[in-house]
Coordinates of C-alpha atoms in Angstrom, one line a residue:
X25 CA 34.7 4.6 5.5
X26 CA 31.2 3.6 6.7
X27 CA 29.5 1.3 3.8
X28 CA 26.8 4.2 3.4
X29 CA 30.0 6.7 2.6
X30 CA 30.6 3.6 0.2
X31 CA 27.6 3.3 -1.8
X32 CA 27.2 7.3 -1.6
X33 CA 30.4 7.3 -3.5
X34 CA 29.9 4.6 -5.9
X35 CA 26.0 6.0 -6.7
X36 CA 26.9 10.1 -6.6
X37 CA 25.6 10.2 -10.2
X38 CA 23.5 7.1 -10.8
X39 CA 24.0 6.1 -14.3
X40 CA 20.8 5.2 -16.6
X41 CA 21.3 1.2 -16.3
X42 CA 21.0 1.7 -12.4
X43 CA 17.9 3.6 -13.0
X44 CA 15.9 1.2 -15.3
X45 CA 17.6 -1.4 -12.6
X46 CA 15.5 0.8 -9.7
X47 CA 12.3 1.1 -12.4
X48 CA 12.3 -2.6 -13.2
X49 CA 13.0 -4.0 -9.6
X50 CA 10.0 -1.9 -9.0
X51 CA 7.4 -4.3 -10.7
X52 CA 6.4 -5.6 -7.3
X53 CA 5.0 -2.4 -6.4
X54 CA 2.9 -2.4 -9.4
X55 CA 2.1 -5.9 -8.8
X56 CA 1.0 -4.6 -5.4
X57 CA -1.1 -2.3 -5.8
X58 CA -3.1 -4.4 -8.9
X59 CA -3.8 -7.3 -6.4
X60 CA -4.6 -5.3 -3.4
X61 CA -7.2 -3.1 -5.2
X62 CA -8.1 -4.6 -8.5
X63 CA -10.7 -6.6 -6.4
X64 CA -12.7 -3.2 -6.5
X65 CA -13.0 -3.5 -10.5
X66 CA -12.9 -7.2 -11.4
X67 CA -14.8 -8.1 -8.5
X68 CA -17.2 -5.5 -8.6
X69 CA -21.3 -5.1 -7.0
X70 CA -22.8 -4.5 -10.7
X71 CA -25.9 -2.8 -8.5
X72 CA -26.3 -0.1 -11.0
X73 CA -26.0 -2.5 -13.8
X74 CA -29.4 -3.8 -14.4
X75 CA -32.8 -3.7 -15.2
X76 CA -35.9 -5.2 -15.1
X77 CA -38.2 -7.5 -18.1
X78 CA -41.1 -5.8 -19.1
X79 CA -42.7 -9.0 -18.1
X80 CA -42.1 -9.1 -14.7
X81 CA -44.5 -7.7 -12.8
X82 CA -42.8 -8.1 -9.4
X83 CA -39.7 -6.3 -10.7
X84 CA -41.6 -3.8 -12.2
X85 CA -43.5 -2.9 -8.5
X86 CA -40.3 -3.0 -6.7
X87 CA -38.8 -0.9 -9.0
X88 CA -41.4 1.8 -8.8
X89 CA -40.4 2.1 -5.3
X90 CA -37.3 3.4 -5.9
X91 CA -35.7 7.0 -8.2
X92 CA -32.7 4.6 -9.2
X93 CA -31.0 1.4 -10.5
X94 CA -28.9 0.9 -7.0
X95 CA -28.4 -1.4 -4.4
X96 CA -31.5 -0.4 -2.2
X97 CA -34.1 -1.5 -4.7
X98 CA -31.8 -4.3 -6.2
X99 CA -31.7 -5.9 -2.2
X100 CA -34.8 -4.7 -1.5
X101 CA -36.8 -7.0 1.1
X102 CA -34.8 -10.6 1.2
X103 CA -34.0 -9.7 -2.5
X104 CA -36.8 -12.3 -4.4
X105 CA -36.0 -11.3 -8.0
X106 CA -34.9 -13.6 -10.5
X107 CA -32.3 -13.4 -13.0
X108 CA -33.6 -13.8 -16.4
X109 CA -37.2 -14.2 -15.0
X110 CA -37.3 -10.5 -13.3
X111 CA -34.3 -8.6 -14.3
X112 CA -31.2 -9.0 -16.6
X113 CA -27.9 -7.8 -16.2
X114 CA -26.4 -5.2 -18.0
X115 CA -22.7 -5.1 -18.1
X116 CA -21.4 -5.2 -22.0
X117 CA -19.8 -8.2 -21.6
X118 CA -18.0 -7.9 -18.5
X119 CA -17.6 -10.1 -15.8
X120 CA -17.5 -10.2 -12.1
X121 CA -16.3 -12.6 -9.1
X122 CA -19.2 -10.7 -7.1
X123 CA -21.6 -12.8 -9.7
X124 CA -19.8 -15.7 -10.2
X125 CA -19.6 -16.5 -6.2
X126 CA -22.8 -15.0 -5.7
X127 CA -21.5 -12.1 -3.4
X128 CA -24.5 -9.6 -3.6
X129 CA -27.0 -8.3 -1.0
X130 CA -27.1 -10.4 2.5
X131 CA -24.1 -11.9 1.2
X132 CA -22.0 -8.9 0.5
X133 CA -19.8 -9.9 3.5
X134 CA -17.8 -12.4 1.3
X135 CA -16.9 -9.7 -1.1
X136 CA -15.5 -7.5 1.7
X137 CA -14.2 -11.2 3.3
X138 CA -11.8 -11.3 0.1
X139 CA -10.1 -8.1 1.0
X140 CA -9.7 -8.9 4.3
X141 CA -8.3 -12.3 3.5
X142 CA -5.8 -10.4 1.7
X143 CA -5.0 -8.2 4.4
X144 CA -4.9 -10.8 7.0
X145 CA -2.4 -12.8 4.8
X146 CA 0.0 -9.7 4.2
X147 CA 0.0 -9.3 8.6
X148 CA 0.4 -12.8 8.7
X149 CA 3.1 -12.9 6.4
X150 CA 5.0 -10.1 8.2
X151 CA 4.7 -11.0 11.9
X152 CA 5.6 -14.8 10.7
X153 CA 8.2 -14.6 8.1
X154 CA 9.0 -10.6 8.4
X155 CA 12.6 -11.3 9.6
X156 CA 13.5 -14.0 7.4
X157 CA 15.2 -11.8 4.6
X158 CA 17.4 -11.1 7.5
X159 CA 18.8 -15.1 6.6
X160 CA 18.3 -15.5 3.1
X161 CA 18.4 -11.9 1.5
X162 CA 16.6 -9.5 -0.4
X163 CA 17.4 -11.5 -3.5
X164 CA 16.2 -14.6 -2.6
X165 CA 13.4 -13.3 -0.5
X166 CA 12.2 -11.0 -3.6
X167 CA 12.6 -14.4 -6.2
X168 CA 11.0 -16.9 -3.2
X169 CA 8.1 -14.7 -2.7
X170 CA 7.4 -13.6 -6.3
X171 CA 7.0 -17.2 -7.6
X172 CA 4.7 -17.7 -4.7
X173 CA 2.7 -14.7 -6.1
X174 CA 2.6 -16.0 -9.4
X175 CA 1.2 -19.0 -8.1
X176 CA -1.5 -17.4 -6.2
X177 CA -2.5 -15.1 -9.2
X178 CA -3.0 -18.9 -11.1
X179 CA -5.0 -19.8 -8.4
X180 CA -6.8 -16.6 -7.9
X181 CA -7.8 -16.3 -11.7
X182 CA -9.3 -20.0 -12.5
X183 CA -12.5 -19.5 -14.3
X184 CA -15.9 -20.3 -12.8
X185 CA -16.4 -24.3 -12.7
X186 CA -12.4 -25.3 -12.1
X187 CA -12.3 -23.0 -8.5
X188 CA -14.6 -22.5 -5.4
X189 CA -15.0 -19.9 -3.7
X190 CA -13.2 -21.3 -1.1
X191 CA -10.1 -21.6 -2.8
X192 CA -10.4 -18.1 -3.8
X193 CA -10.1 -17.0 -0.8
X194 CA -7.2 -19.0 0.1
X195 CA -5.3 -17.5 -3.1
X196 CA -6.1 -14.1 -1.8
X197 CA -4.7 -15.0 1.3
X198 CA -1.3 -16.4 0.4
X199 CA -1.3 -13.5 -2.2
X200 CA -1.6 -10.9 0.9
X201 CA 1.8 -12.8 2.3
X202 CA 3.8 -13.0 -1.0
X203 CA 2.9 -9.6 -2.6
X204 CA 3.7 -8.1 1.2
X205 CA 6.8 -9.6 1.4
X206 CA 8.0 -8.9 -1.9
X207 CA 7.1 -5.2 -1.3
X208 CA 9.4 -5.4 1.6
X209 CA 12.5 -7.3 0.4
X210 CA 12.4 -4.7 -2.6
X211 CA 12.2 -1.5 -0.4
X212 CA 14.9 -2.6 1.7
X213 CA 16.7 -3.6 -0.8
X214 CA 16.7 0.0 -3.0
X215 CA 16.8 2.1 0.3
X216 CA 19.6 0.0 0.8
X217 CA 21.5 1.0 -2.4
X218 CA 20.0 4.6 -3.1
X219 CA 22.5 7.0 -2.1
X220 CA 21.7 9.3 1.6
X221 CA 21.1 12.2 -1.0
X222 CA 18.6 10.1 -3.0
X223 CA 16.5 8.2 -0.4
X224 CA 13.7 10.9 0.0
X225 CA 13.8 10.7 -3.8
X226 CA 13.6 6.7 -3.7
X227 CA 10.9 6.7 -1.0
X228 CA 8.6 9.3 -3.3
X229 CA 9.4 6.6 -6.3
X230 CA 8.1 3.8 -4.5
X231 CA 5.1 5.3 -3.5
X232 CA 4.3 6.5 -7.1
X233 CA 4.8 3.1 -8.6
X234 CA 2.3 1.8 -6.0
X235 CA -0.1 4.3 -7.6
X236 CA 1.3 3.6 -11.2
X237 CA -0.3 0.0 -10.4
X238 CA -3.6 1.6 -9.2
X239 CA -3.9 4.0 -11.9
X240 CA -3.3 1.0 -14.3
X241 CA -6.0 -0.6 -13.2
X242 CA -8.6 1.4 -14.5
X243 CA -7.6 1.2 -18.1
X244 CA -7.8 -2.7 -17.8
X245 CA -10.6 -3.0 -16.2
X246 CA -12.0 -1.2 -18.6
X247 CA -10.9 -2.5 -21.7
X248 CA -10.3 -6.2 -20.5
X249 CA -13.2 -7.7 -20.1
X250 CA -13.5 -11.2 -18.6
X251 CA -12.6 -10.6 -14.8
X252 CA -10.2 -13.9 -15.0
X253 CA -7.7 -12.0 -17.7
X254 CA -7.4 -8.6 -15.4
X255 CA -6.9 -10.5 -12.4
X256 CA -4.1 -13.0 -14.4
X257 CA -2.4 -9.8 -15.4
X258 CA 0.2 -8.9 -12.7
X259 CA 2.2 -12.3 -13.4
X260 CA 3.2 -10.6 -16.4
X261 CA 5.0 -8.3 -14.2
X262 CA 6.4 -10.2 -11.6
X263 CA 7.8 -12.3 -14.5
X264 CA 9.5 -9.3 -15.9
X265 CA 10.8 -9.2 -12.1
X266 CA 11.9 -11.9 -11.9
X267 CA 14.0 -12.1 -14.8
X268 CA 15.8 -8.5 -13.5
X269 CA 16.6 -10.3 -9.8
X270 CA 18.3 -13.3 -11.2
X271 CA 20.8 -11.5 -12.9
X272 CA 21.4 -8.4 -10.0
X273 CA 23.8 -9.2 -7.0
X274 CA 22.5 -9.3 -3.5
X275 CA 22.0 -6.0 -1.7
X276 CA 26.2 -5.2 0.1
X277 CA 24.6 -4.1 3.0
X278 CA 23.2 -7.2 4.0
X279 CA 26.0 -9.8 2.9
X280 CA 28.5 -7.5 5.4
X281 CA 26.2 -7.0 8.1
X282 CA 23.9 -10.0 8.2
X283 CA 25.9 -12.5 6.5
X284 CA 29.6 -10.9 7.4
X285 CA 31.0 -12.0 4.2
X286 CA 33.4 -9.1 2.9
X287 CA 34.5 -11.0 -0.1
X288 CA 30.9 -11.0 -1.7
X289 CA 29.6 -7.9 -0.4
X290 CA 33.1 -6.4 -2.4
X291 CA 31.8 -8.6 -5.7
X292 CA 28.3 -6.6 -5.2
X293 CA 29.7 -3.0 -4.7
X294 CA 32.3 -3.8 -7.8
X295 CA 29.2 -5.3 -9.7
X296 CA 27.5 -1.9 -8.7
X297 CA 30.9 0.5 -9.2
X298 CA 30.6 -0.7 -13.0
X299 CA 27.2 -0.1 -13.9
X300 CA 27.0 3.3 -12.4
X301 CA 30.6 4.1 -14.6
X302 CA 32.5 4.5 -10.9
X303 CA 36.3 4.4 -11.0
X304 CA 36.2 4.0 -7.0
X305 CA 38.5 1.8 -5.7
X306 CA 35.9 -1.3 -3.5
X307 CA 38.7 -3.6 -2.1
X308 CA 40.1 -0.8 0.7
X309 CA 36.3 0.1 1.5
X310 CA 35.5 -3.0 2.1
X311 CA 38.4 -4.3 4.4
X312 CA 37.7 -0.8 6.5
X313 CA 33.8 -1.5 6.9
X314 CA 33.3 -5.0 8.1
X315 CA 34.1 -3.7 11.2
X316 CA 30.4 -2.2 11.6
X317 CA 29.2 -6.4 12.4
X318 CA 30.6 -5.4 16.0
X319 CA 28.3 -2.4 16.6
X320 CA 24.8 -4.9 15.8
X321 CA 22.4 -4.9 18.5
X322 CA 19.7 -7.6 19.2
X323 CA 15.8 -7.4 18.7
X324 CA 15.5 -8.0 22.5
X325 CA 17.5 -5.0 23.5
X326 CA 15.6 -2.7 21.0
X327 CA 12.5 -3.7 22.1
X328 CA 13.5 -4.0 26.0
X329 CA 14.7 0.0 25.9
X330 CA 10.9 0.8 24.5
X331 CA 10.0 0.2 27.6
X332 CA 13.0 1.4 29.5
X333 CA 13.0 4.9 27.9
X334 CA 9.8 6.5 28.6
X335 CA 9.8 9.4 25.6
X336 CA 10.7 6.2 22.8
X337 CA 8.2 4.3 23.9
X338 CA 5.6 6.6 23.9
X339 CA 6.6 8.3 20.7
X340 CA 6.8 4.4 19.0
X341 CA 2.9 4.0 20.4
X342 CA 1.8 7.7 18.9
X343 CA 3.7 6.6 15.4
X344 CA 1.9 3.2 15.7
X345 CA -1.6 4.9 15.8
X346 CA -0.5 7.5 12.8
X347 CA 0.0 4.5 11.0
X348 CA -3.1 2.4 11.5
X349 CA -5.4 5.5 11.6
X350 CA -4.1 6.6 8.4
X351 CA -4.6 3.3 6.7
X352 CA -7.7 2.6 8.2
X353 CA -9.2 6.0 6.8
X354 CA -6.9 5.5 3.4
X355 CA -8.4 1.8 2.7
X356 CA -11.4 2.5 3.6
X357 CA -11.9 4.9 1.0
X358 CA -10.4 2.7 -1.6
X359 CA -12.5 0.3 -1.1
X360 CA -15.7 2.4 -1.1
X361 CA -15.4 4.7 -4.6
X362 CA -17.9 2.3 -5.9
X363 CA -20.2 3.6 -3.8
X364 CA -19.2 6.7 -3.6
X365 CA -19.2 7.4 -7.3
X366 CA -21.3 7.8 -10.3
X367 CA -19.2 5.9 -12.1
X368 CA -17.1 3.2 -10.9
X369 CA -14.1 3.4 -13.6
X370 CA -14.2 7.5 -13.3
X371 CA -14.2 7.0 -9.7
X372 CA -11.2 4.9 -9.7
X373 CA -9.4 6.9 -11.8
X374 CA -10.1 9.9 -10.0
X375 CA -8.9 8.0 -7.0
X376 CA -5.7 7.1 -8.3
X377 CA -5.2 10.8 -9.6
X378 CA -5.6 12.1 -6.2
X379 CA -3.1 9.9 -4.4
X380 CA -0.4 10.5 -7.5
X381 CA -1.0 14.4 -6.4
X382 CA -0.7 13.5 -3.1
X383 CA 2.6 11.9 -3.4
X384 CA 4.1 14.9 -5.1
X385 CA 2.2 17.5 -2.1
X386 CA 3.8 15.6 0.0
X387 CA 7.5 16.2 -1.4
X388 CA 6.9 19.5 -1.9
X389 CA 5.8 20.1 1.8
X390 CA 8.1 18.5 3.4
X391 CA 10.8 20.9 1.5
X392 CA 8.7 23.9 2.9
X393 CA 7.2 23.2 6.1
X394 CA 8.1 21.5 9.9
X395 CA 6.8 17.6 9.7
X396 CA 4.8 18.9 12.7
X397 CA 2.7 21.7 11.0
X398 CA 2.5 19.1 8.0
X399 CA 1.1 16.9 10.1
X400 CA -2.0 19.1 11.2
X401 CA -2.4 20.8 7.9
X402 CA -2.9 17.6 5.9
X403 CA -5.3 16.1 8.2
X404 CA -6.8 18.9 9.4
X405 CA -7.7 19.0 5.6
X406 CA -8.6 15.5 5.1
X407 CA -11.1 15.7 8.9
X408 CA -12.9 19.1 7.7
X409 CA -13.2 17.5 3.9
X410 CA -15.2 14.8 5.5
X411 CA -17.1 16.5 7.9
X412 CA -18.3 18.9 5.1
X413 CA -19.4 15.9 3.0
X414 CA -22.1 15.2 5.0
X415 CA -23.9 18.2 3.9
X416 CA -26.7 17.1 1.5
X417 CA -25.8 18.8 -1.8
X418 CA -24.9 17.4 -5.2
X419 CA -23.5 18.7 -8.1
X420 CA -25.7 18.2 -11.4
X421 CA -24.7 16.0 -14.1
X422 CA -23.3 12.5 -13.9
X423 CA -20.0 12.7 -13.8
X424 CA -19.3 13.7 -9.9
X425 CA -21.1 14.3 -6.6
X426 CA -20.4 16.5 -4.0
X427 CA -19.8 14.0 -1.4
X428 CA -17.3 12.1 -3.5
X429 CA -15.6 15.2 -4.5
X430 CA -15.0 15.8 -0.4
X431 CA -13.9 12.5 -0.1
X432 CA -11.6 12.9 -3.1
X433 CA -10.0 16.1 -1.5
X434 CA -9.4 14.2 2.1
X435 CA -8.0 11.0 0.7
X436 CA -5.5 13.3 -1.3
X437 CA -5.0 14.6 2.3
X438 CA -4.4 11.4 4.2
X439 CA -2.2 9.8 1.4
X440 CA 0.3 13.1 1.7
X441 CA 0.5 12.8 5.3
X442 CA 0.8 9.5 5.4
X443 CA 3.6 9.2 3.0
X444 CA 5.2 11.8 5.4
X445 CA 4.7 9.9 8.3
X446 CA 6.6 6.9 7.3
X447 CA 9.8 9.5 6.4
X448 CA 9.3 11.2 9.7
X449 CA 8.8 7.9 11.6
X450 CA 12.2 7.1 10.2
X451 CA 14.1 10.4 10.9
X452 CA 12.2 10.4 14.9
X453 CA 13.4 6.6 15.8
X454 CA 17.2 6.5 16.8
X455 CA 19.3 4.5 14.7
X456 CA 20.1 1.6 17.3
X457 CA 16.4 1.0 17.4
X458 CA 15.0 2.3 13.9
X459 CA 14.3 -1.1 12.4
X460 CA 12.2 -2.6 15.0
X461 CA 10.3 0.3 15.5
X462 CA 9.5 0.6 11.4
X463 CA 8.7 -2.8 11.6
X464 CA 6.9 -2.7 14.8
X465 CA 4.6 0.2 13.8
X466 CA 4.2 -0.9 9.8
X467 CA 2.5 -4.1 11.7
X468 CA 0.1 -2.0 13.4
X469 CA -0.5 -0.4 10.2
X470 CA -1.9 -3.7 8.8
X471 CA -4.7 -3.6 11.1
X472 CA -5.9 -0.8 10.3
X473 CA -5.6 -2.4 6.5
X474 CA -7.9 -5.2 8.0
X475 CA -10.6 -3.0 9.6
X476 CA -10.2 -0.7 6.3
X477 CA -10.8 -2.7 4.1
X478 CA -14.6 -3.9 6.2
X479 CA -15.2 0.2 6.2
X480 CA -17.2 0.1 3.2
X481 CA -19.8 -2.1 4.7
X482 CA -20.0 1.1 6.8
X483 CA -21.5 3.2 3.9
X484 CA -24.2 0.7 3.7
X485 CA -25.3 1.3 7.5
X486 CA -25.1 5.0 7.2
X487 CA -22.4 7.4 4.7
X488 CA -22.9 10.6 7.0
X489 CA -22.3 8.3 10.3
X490 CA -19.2 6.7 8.2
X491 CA -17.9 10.3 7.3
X492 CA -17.7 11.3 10.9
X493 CA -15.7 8.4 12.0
X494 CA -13.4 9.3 9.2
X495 CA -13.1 12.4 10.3
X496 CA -12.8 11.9 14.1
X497 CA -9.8 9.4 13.4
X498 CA -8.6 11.8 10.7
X499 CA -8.8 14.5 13.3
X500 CA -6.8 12.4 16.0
X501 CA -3.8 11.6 13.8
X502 CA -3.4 15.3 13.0
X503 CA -3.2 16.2 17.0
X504 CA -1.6 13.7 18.3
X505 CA 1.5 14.3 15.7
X506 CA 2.1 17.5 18.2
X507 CA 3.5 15.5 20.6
X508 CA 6.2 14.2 18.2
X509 CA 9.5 15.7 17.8
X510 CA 10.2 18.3 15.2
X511 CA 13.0 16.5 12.4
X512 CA 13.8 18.3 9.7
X513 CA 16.8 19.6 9.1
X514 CA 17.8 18.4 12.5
X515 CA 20.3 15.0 12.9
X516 CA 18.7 11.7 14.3
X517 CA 18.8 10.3 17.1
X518 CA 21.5 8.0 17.5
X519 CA 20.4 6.3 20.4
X520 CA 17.5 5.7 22.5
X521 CA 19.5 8.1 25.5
X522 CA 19.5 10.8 22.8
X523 CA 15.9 10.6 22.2
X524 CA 14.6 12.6 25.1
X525 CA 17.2 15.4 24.0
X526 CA 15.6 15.4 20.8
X527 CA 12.4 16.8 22.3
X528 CA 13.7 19.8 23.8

């Protein structure tokens, strides 16, 4: 018996301890999302939140040249009001990062800077220390890499007077590695234990406890107040996390095929066997399946046949584009509601709606319909949805506009397809090659998390210009998915020879 075969008999009816196991090893996720995003509310550009003092006569002209309370007339000119001399804030006791390091107007780049700092650290993170739960385990990596988070949070969430902004951006930068690496020493590990029936199950619950942490975030940011206690927050969960991993064996697959040690990988499985209630016999699987450590290739051949085999390596180049693109055009409008919406908390939580209906779309689709024609249809959708919110029509009322509503409708789009692509990237790549080409084209992926998260500075040059780069990239993800092969319901590829057959 394989050691898939193994854990596919030992899981065949996963047993309610395994499944608060799979919620509570989870956390991470949460965590994820709250630290990637949460800059958005406890960092946010309060440029609707003001107003002027009737005795300010200079607030009170510039004013007059604008309809609204916005960021136009708050940065008007070189932006020569004065707090508490020409305007006051009005933000109900709230607090913001954006005030406290002075991030507004001219200097709006930091605020954007301390996304990308994230972003760089999660890609810098990956390329330097991606491989290294291939030594010490998805165990140890998840407990190394949450204490680290929890130490970044600290750092991230020192109140004005005991930080600098400098600092700050340093936490958000270790953050970006930690919380990244985390995220990917969990995922292997429960894709490594969730049974071959269960996976596109397990992949669906990871995504939705990504936007769990996303949808959380607009509740407290709400309701918690001081930007310090919302950003301390996630520790509380990584705590919980940690507290889960100390007690859980190692993942089975990875102490017989990295580590070759049949003795503790038959510990895990038996540790396993009991909680799911399994009266299946580990100590013959395990003798028959240590002989899968003789069929491990190296890195260097994997990445020498992308170039040997013409149809993998151009297919690995499209997938690396779908992925970029699609987070380019997916963290770009994350980072933008505010400015996209009436109301920053509705717009969040409208936000995180849409990618929770996304998520289940995309399940439901790729029951029905060929990854291909899934491929078009969803960001075929999410292209025409932004080229249609360009036209110059609002709804009344305060509540939603027009243009956010289209943006709404094609970041549902591109978070569908996009949780399909990573499933289809996995079924397309052979299975002699399919780590390094998920981990090669999830790399790419994190640049176009970089350049995402500086899109919102686009809105600020021009939101109909913005919308058509949207949906020209949009548009090039959904056609240049034709040239991949169709997967479902069809085998994998074994090997990179049997890729080219896969086409016809």
């Amino acid at each position: 018996m394989k050691i898939d075969e193994v854990i596919d008999t030992i899981n065949s009816r996963p047993s309610m301890v395994i499944i608060m196991l799979g919620i509570l090893y989870n956390f991470p996720n949460v965590v994820l999302a709250m630290v990637a995003v949460g800059t958005n509310l406890f960092g946010y550009l309060p440029y609707k939140n003001w107003e002027c003092l009737s005795s300010s006569e200079a607030c009170l002209n510039q004013t007059s040249q604008g309809t609204v309370y916005d960021r136009d007339t708050f940065c008007n000119g070189e932006r020569t009001l004065i707090e508490n001399t020409d305007f006051k804030w009005n933000l109900d006791g709230r607090t913001t990062f954006a005030l406290d390091f002075n991030m507004l107007c001219g200097k709006e780049g930091l605020y954007t800077l301390s996304n990308t700092m994230y972003f760089a650290g999660a890609l810098t993170g990956l390329l330097l220390f991606g491989q290294l739960m291939d030594f010490i385990g998805r165990k140890f990596g998840m407990i190394i890499f949450n204490i680290i988070s929890i130490g970044g949070i600290i750092l991230q969430s020192l109140p004005q007077g005991a930080t600098h902004i400098v600092v700050f951006m340093i936490s958000r930068f270790v953050l970006g590695g930690s919380t990244y690496l985390s995220y990917a020493a969990l995922n292997t590990y429960i894709l490594e234990l969730s049974p071959t029936r269960f996976r596109p199950i397990a992949n669906l619950f990871i995504a939705f406890t990504f936007d769990a942490g996303y949808l959380l975030l607009v509740p407290v940011g709400y309701y918690i107040k001081p930007w310090h206690y919302q950003s301390a927050l996630p520790a509380v969960f990584l705590l919980m996390n940690l507290i889960v991993v100390v007690f859980v064996p190692e993942s089975p697959k990875f102490l017989l095929l990295n580590k070759g040690d049949a003795f503790q990988c038959k510990r895990a499985m038996a540790w396993y066997s009991k909680m799911s209630r399994s009266d299946f016999d580990v100590d013959d699987a395990v003798l028959e399946i240590t002989m899968e450590l003789k069929e491990e290739r190296s890195v260097l051949e994997n990445l020498k046949d992308l170039i040997r085999y013409r149809e993998l390596g151009l297919q690995t180049l499209i997938l690396a584009w779908l992925w970029s693109a699609s987070a380019f055009v997916y963290y770009g409008f994350t980072f933008s509601w505010s400015k996209l919406s009436k109301n920053l908390y509705i717009g969040y939580l409208l936000g995180a709606i849409s990618d929770i209906i996304g998520i289940i779309l995309q399940g439901v689709l790729m029951l029905l319909i060929p990854r291909r024609v899934q491929n078009v249809l969803t960001f075929g959708v999410a292209a025409t949805s932004f080229f249609l919110a360009i036209i110059p029509y609002d709804f009344p009322g305060d509540t939603i506009s027009f243009e956010q509503l289209m943006s709404l409708i094609g970041s549902l789009a591109v978070s569908s397809g996009w949780g399909m692509i990573i499933v289809w990237s996995s079924e397309a790549s052979p299975t002699t090659h399919r780590a390094t080409i998920i981990s090669w084209v999830s790399g790419a992926s994190r640049i176009g998390f970089l350049v995402g998260t500086q899109a919102s500075l686009l809105f600020n040059w021009s939101k109909a210009g913005s919308f058509v780069i949207f949906g020209i990239i949009a548009l090039s993800v959904g056609l240049l998915g034709i040239r991949l092969p169709e997967t479902r319901n069809i085998v994998p590829p074994e090997t990179s020879k049997d890729v080219k057959a896969h086409y016809c």
